[in-house]
C-alpha cells in the first residue's frame, strides 16, 4: 500500500462531492493521519463522516430557506389582495386618470412592483434577522446586490407566469377569492402557480446568505 | 459575541482539548486527545463542525499555519479559545458541578 497517496475515490469525494466544499485544513489533517499510519478503512470512514455532516448541514441550511420561502410565498396572494383593496379605497384608478399616458401606466407598474418587492424583502429581512452574524459577514453591498437581483428575478418569473396564463387560460381560470384569508387558504392550481414568482424571488434574495451559511469558515481558508 | 447558552458535551470536550494543547491545537491532536480520553474513534469532520459552530459563537478563533509538504501542501488550522469561550467553559463546569453535587441528596430522597 502506498502511504504517500491516500485512496483516490474518497479523496475525490472530499474535494468535489462535499456539500459546501470541505475545509482544506481538514483534508490536510486526514492526509497527515493517513501518512502517519491510519488505515484505508479509517480514511474511508472519515470521508463518509465529512460527507454526512456536509449533507446534514445542506439539508438544514437550504431546507430552512426553502421552507421559509414556501411559507412566505403562501401569504403573497393575501398581500396582493390587501394592496388592491387599499388601492380601491384610495381611488387609485381615479388619481391615475389625472396623469398623462404613458406616465400613468409607468407609475402604476412601478407602484405594483414596489409593493411586491416590499413584501419579498420584508420576508428576506425576517428570515435573516435570527442570522445577524451571517448577514453582517455578507456586508450591505452583497445583501443589496442580492435584493436587486431578486427584483430582476421577479420581473422574469412574473413575465413567464403571464405568458403561461395567456397561453393556457382555461387551465388557470377560477372564481376570485373575496378575502385575504381566503387567498391564504386557496390551494387551487392558478393560485399556487401565482405564488411561484414570489417563491423564486425570495430564494434568490436569500441565496447569498444561504451560500455563506454553507461555506462557513472555508471563506477564510481559501 | 457569545450567547448565554451552555456548551454541549462534545463542544466542552473540544474546548478543553484546545485549552490543553495550547499552541499545538489543530484538528489531528485535538481528535487524538479526544480519542485517548473517550476510548473510541473520533471523526475529524465532527471536530471541525463543532469548532466551526463555536467559532461562529465567538468561543474559539482560528488561524492558518504554513502549508507543509507532508500534508499535501495544505496548511494546519490552529484554534485558540477566546475569553468568551473560557468564560463559557467555566460557566458550564460550574453548572455541571453544582448538578453533580445535588445527586447524593437526590438519592437519599429516592431511597
CSV table of C-alpha atoms in Angstrom, one decimal:
chain,number,residue,atom,x,y,z
A,1,UNK,CA,0.0,0.0,0.0
A,2,UNK,CA,1.3,3.4,-0.9
A,3,UNK,CA,1.4,5.6,2.2
A,4,UNK,CA,2.1,8.8,0.3
A,5,UNK,CA,-1.1,8.6,-1.7
A,6,UNK,CA,-4.4,8.2,0.0
A,7,UNK,CA,-7.2,6.2,-1.7
A,8,UNK,CA,-8.3,8.1,-4.8
A,9,UNK,CA,-12.1,7.8,-4.5
A,10,UNK,CA,-12.6,9.2,-1.0
A,11,UNK,CA,-10.1,12.0,-1.8
A,12,UNK,CA,-12.1,12.9,-4.8
A,13,UNK,CA,-15.3,12.8,-2.8
A,14,UNK,CA,-13.8,15.1,-0.2
A,15,UNK,CA,-12.7,17.6,-2.8
A,16,UNK,CA,-15.7,17.5,-5.1
A,17,UNK,CA,-18.8,16.0,-3.5
A,18,UNK,CA,-19.0,17.5,0.0
A,19,UNK,CA,-21.9,20.0,0.0
A,20,UNK,CA,-20.5,23.4,0.5
A,21,UNK,CA,-17.0,22.1,0.0
A,22,UNK,CA,-14.6,20.8,2.7
A,23,UNK,CA,-12.1,22.8,4.6
A,24,UNK,CA,-8.6,22.3,3.1
A,25,UNK,CA,-7.1,22.2,6.6
A,26,UNK,CA,-9.4,19.2,7.3
A,27,UNK,CA,-8.3,17.5,4.2
A,28,UNK,CA,-4.7,18.1,5.3
A,29,UNK,CA,-5.4,16.6,8.7
A,30,UNK,CA,-6.8,13.5,7.1
A,31,UNK,CA,-3.8,13.2,4.8
A,32,UNK,CA,-1.4,13.7,7.8
A,33,UNK,CA,-3.1,11.0,9.7
A,34,UNK,CA,-3.2,8.6,6.8
A,35,UNK,CA,0.5,9.1,6.2
A,36,UNK,CA,1.0,8.7,9.9
A,37,UNK,CA,-0.2,5.1,9.6
A,38,UNK,CA,-4.0,5.2,9.6
A,39,UNK,CA,-5.8,2.5,7.5
A,40,UNK,CA,-7.6,2.9,4.3
A,41,UNK,CA,-10.8,1.9,6.1
A,42,UNK,CA,-10.2,4.7,8.6
A,43,UNK,CA,-9.8,7.2,5.7
A,44,UNK,CA,-13.0,6.0,4.1
A,45,UNK,CA,-14.9,6.3,7.4
A,46,UNK,CA,-13.6,9.8,8.0
A,47,UNK,CA,-14.5,10.8,4.4
A,48,UNK,CA,-18.1,9.4,4.8
A,49,UNK,CA,-18.5,11.2,8.1
A,50,UNK,CA,-17.4,14.5,6.4
A,51,UNK,CA,-19.8,13.9,3.6
A,52,UNK,CA,-22.7,13.0,6.0
A,53,UNK,CA,-22.0,16.2,8.1
A,54,UNK,CA,-22.0,18.3,4.9
A,55,UNK,CA,-25.3,16.8,3.7
A,56,UNK,CA,-26.9,17.3,7.1
A,57,UNK,CA,-25.8,21.0,7.0
A,58,UNK,CA,-27.0,21.4,3.4
A,59,UNK,CA,-30.5,20.0,4.4
A,60,UNK,CA,-30.6,22.3,7.4
A,61,UNK,CA,-29.5,25.4,5.6
A,62,UNK,CA,-31.2,25.0,2.2
A,63,UNK,CA,-34.2,23.2,3.6
A,64,UNK,CA,-34.8,26.0,6.1
A,65,UNK,CA,-34.5,28.7,3.4
A,66,UNK,CA,-36.8,26.7,1.1
A,67,UNK,CA,-39.4,26.0,3.8
A,68,UNK,CA,-39.4,29.7,4.8
A,69,UNK,CA,-39.7,30.9,1.2
A,70,UNK,CA,-42.6,28.4,0.6
A,71,UNK,CA,-44.4,29.5,3.7
A,72,UNK,CA,-43.9,33.2,3.0
A,73,UNK,CA,-44.9,32.9,-0.6
A,74,UNK,CA,-48.2,31.3,0.5
A,75,UNK,CA,-49.0,34.7,2.0
A,76,UNK,CA,-48.3,36.5,-1.2
A,77,UNK,CA,-51.9,36.4,-2.7
A,78,UNK,CA,-53.2,37.8,0.6
A,79,UNK,CA,-50.7,40.6,0.4
A,80,UNK,CA,-51.8,41.4,-3.2
A,81,UNK,CA,-55.4,41.3,-2.1
A,82,UNK,CA,-54.7,43.8,0.7
A,83,UNK,CA,-52.8,46.1,-1.7
A,84,UNK,CA,-55.6,46.0,-4.2
A,85,UNK,CA,-58.2,46.8,-1.5
A,86,UNK,CA,-56.1,49.7,-0.4
A,87,UNK,CA,-55.9,51.0,-4.0
A,88,UNK,CA,-59.7,50.8,-4.3
A,89,UNK,CA,-60.2,52.7,-1.1
A,90,UNK,CA,-57.8,55.4,-2.1
A,91,UNK,CA,-59.4,55.6,-5.6
A,92,UNK,CA,-56.1,54.9,-7.1
A,93,UNK,CA,-57.6,54.4,-10.6
A,94,UNK,CA,-59.2,57.9,-10.5
A,95,UNK,CA,-56.0,59.5,-9.5
A,96,UNK,CA,-54.1,57.7,-12.3
A,97,UNK,CA,-56.6,59.2,-14.8
A,98,UNK,CA,-55.3,62.6,-13.9
A,99,UNK,CA,-51.8,61.7,-15.0
A,100,UNK,CA,-50.9,61.7,-18.7
A,101,UNK,CA,-50.1,58.4,-20.5
A,102,UNK,CA,-47.6,56.8,-20.5
A,103,UNK,CA,-46.6,58.2,-17.1
A,104,UNK,CA,-49.8,56.9,-15.5
A,105,UNK,CA,-49.1,53.3,-16.6
A,106,UNK,CA,-45.4,53.6,-15.7
A,107,UNK,CA,-46.3,54.9,-12.2
A,108,UNK,CA,-48.9,52.2,-11.8
A,109,UNK,CA,-46.4,49.5,-12.8
A,110,UNK,CA,-43.7,50.9,-10.5
A,111,UNK,CA,-46.0,51.1,-7.6
A,112,UNK,CA,-47.2,47.5,-8.1
A,113,UNK,CA,-43.6,46.3,-8.4
A,114,UNK,CA,-42.6,48.3,-5.3
A,115,UNK,CA,-45.5,46.7,-3.2
A,116,UNK,CA,-44.5,43.2,-4.4
A,117,UNK,CA,-40.8,43.8,-3.7
A,118,UNK,CA,-41.6,45.3,-0.3
A,119,UNK,CA,-43.4,42.0,0.6
A,120,UNK,CA,-40.5,39.9,-0.6
A,121,UNK,CA,-37.8,41.9,1.0
A,122,UNK,CA,-39.7,42.0,4.3
A,123,UNK,CA,-39.7,38.2,4.1
A,124,UNK,CA,-35.9,38.2,3.4
A,125,UNK,CA,-35.3,40.5,6.4
A,126,UNK,CA,-37.5,38.4,8.6
A,127,UNK,CA,-35.5,35.3,7.6
A,128,UNK,CA,-32.1,37.0,8.1
A,129,UNK,CA,-32.9,38.6,11.5
A,130,UNK,CA,-32.1,35.5,13.6
A,131,UNK,CA,-28.9,35.1,11.5
A,132,UNK,CA,-27.5,38.6,12.0
A,133,UNK,CA,-23.9,37.2,12.1
A,134,UNK,CA,-24.2,35.8,8.6
A,135,UNK,CA,-26.0,39.0,7.4
A,136,UNK,CA,-23.2,41.1,8.9
A,137,UNK,CA,-20.4,39.0,7.3
A,138,UNK,CA,-22.0,39.4,3.9
A,139,UNK,CA,-22.0,43.2,4.2
A,140,UNK,CA,-24.5,45.7,3.0
A,141,UNK,CA,-23.2,45.6,-0.6
A,142,UNK,CA,-23.7,41.9,-1.2
A,143,UNK,CA,-27.1,41.9,0.5
A,144,UNK,CA,-28.2,44.9,-1.6
A,145,UNK,CA,-27.0,43.1,-4.7
A,146,UNK,CA,-28.9,40.0,-3.7
A,147,UNK,CA,-32.0,42.1,-3.2
A,148,UNK,CA,-31.6,43.9,-6.6
A,149,UNK,CA,-31.0,40.5,-8.4
A,150,UNK,CA,-34.2,39.4,-6.8
A,151,UNK,CA,-36.1,42.2,-8.4
A,152,UNK,CA,-34.9,41.1,-11.8
A,153,UNK,CA,-35.8,37.5,-10.9
A,154,UNK,CA,-39.3,38.6,-10.0
A,155,UNK,CA,-39.8,40.5,-13.3
A,156,UNK,CA,-38.6,37.5,-15.3
A,157,UNK,CA,-40.6,35.0,-13.3
A,158,UNK,CA,-43.7,37.1,-13.4
A,159,UNK,CA,-43.3,37.6,-17.2
A,160,UNK,CA,-43.1,33.8,-17.6
A,161,UNK,CA,-46.2,33.4,-15.5
A,162,UNK,CA,-48.2,36.0,-17.5
A,163,UNK,CA,-47.2,34.1,-20.7
A,164,UNK,CA,-48.4,30.9,-19.1
A,165,UNK,CA,-51.7,32.4,-18.2
A,166,UNK,CA,-52.2,33.8,-21.7
A,167,UNK,CA,-51.3,30.5,-23.4
A,168,UNK,CA,-53.4,28.3,-21.1
A,169,UNK,CA,-56.2,30.5,-19.8
A,170,UNK,CA,-58.7,27.7,-19.2
A,171,UNK,CA,-56.3,25.7,-17.0
A,172,UNK,CA,-55.9,28.5,-14.5
A,173,UNK,CA,-59.2,30.4,-14.6
A,174,UNK,CA,-61.1,30.2,-11.4
A,175,UNK,CA,-63.6,32.4,-9.4
A,176,UNK,CA,-61.8,35.1,-7.4
A,177,UNK,CA,-61.4,34.8,-3.6
A,178,UNK,CA,-63.0,37.6,-1.7
A,179,UNK,CA,-61.0,37.9,1.5
A,180,UNK,CA,-57.3,38.0,2.4
A,181,UNK,CA,-57.7,34.9,4.5
A,182,UNK,CA,-59.4,33.2,1.6
A,183,UNK,CA,-56.4,33.9,-0.5
A,184,UNK,CA,-54.1,32.2,2.0
A,185,UNK,CA,-56.2,29.1,2.1
A,186,UNK,CA,-56.7,29.0,-1.7
A,187,UNK,CA,-54.7,26.0,-3.0
A,188,UNK,CA,-56.2,25.8,-6.5
A,189,UNK,CA,-53.7,25.4,-9.3
A,190,UNK,CA,-53.9,29.0,-10.5
A,191,UNK,CA,-53.4,30.3,-7.0
A,192,UNK,CA,-50.4,28.0,-6.5
A,193,UNK,CA,-48.8,29.0,-9.8
A,194,UNK,CA,-49.2,32.7,-8.9
A,195,UNK,CA,-47.0,32.1,-5.8
A,196,UNK,CA,-44.1,30.7,-7.9
A,197,UNK,CA,-42.6,34.0,-8.8
A,198,UNK,CA,-42.6,35.0,-5.1
A,199,UNK,CA,-41.0,31.7,-4.1
A,200,UNK,CA,-38.3,32.0,-6.7
A,201,UNK,CA,-37.6,35.7,-5.9
A,202,UNK,CA,-37.4,35.1,-2.2
A,203,UNK,CA,-35.0,32.2,-2.7
A,204,UNK,CA,-32.9,34.5,-5.0
A,205,UNK,CA,-32.8,37.2,-2.3
A,206,UNK,CA,-31.8,34.6,0.3
A,207,UNK,CA,-29.2,32.9,-1.9
A,208,UNK,CA,-26.1,34.9,-0.7
A,209,UNK,CA,-27.0,34.2,2.9
A,210,UNK,CA,-27.6,30.5,2.4
A,211,UNK,CA,-24.3,30.2,0.5
A,212,UNK,CA,-22.4,32.0,3.2
A,213,UNK,CA,-24.0,29.7,5.8
A,214,UNK,CA,-22.9,26.7,3.8
A,215,UNK,CA,-19.4,27.8,3.1
A,216,UNK,CA,-18.8,28.7,6.8
A,217,UNK,CA,-15.2,29.0,7.8
A,218,UNK,CA,-13.9,28.0,4.4
A,219,UNK,CA,-14.2,31.6,3.2
A,220,UNK,CA,-11.1,32.4,5.3
A,221,UNK,CA,-9.4,29.1,4.4
A,222,UNK,CA,-9.4,29.8,0.6
B,1,UNK,CA,-20.4,37.8,20.8
B,2,UNK,CA,-21.1,34.6,22.7
B,3,UNK,CA,-24.6,33.8,23.8
B,4,UNK,CA,-25.6,32.6,27.2
B,5,UNK,CA,-26.4,29.0,26.1
B,6,UNK,CA,-24.4,26.3,27.7
B,7,UNK,CA,-21.9,24.2,25.9
B,8,UNK,CA,-22.8,20.7,24.7
B,9,UNK,CA,-20.9,17.7,25.9
B,10,UNK,CA,-18.8,17.4,22.7
B,11,UNK,CA,-18.2,21.1,22.5
B,12,UNK,CA,-17.0,21.3,26.1
B,13,UNK,CA,-14.6,18.3,25.4
B,14,UNK,CA,-13.2,20.1,22.4
B,15,UNK,CA,-12.8,23.4,24.2
B,16,UNK,CA,-10.9,21.6,27.0
B,17,UNK,CA,-8.7,19.8,24.5
B,18,UNK,CA,-7.9,23.1,22.7
B,19,UNK,CA,-7.0,24.6,26.1
B,20,UNK,CA,-4.8,21.6,27.0
B,21,UNK,CA,-3.0,21.6,23.7
B,22,UNK,CA,-2.3,25.3,23.7
B,23,UNK,CA,-0.4,26.5,20.6
B,24,UNK,CA,-0.5,23.0,19.1
B,25,UNK,CA,-4.3,22.8,18.9
B,26,UNK,CA,-5.2,21.8,15.4
B,27,UNK,CA,-7.5,19.0,14.0
B,28,UNK,CA,-5.2,16.0,14.4
B,29,UNK,CA,-4.0,16.4,18.0
B,30,UNK,CA,-7.5,17.5,19.1
B,31,UNK,CA,-9.0,14.4,17.6
B,32,UNK,CA,-6.2,12.2,19.1
B,33,UNK,CA,-6.6,13.7,22.6
B,34,UNK,CA,-10.4,13.1,22.4
B,35,UNK,CA,-9.9,9.5,21.2
B,36,UNK,CA,-7.4,8.9,24.1
B,37,UNK,CA,-9.9,10.1,26.7
B,38,UNK,CA,-13.1,8.7,25.2
B,39,UNK,CA,-11.6,5.4,24.1
B,40,UNK,CA,-13.2,5.4,20.7
B,41,UNK,CA,-12.7,6.7,17.2
B,42,UNK,CA,-13.4,10.4,16.7
B,43,UNK,CA,-14.4,11.8,13.3
B,44,UNK,CA,-12.2,14.8,12.4
B,45,UNK,CA,-15.1,16.2,10.4
B,46,UNK,CA,-17.3,16.4,13.5
B,47,UNK,CA,-14.4,18.0,15.4
B,48,UNK,CA,-14.3,20.7,12.7
B,49,UNK,CA,-18.1,21.0,12.6
B,50,UNK,CA,-18.2,21.7,16.3
B,51,UNK,CA,-15.2,24.1,16.1
B,52,UNK,CA,-16.9,26.0,13.3
B,53,UNK,CA,-20.1,26.3,15.4
B,54,UNK,CA,-18.1,27.6,18.3
B,55,UNK,CA,-16.2,30.0,16.1
B,56,UNK,CA,-19.5,31.4,14.9
B,57,UNK,CA,-20.4,31.9,18.5
B,58,UNK,CA,-17.1,33.6,19.2
B,59,UNK,CA,-15.9,30.9,21.6
B,60,UNK,CA,-12.8,30.0,19.6
B,61,UNK,CA,-10.8,31.7,16.9
B,62,UNK,CA,-8.6,30.2,14.3
B,63,UNK,CA,-5.6,31.0,12.2
B,64,UNK,CA,-3.9,29.2,9.3
B,65,UNK,CA,-0.3,28.0,9.6
B,66,UNK,CA,2.1,27.5,6.7
B,67,UNK,CA,1.4,24.8,4.1
B,68,UNK,CA,3.6,21.7,4.6
B,69,UNK,CA,4.5,19.0,2.0
B,70,UNK,CA,3.6,16.1,4.4
B,71,UNK,CA,0.1,17.4,4.4
B,72,UNK,CA,-0.1,17.7,0.6
B,73,UNK,CA,0.7,21.4,0.7
B,74,UNK,CA,-2.3,22.1,3.0
B,75,UNK,CA,-2.0,24.4,5.9
B,76,UNK,CA,-2.9,23.5,9.5
B,77,UNK,CA,-5.7,25.4,11.1
B,78,UNK,CA,-4.8,26.3,14.7
B,79,UNK,CA,-7.5,27.0,17.2
B,80,UNK,CA,-7.4,29.3,20.3
B,81,UNK,CA,-10.0,29.6,23.0
B,82,UNK,CA,-11.3,33.2,23.3
B,83,UNK,CA,-12.1,34.9,26.6
B,84,UNK,CA,-15.8,34.3,25.9
B,85,UNK,CA,-15.0,30.6,25.3
B,86,UNK,CA,-13.1,30.4,28.6
B,87,UNK,CA,-16.0,32.1,30.5
B,88,UNK,CA,-18.5,29.7,28.8
B,89,UNK,CA,-16.4,26.7,29.8
B,90,UNK,CA,-16.2,27.9,33.5
B,91,UNK,CA,-19.9,28.6,33.5
B,92,UNK,CA,-20.7,25.1,32.1
B,93,UNK,CA,-18.4,23.5,34.6
B,94,UNK,CA,-20.0,25.4,37.5
B,95,UNK,CA,-23.5,24.3,36.5
B,96,UNK,CA,-22.4,20.7,35.9
B,97,UNK,CA,-20.5,20.5,39.3
B,98,UNK,CA,-23.5,22.0,41.1
B,99,UNK,CA,-25.8,19.4,39.5
B,100,UNK,CA,-23.4,16.6,40.4
B,101,UNK,CA,-23.3,17.8,44.0
B,102,UNK,CA,-27.1,17.6,44.1
B,103,UNK,CA,-27.1,13.9,43.3
B,104,UNK,CA,-26.5,12.4,46.8
B,105,UNK,CA,-29.4,14.4,48.1
B,106,UNK,CA,-31.5,13.1,45.2
B,107,UNK,CA,-30.5,9.5,46.0
B,108,UNK,CA,-31.5,9.9,49.7
B,109,UNK,CA,-34.8,11.4,48.7
B,110,UNK,CA,-35.5,8.4,46.3
B,111,UNK,CA,-34.5,5.8,49.0
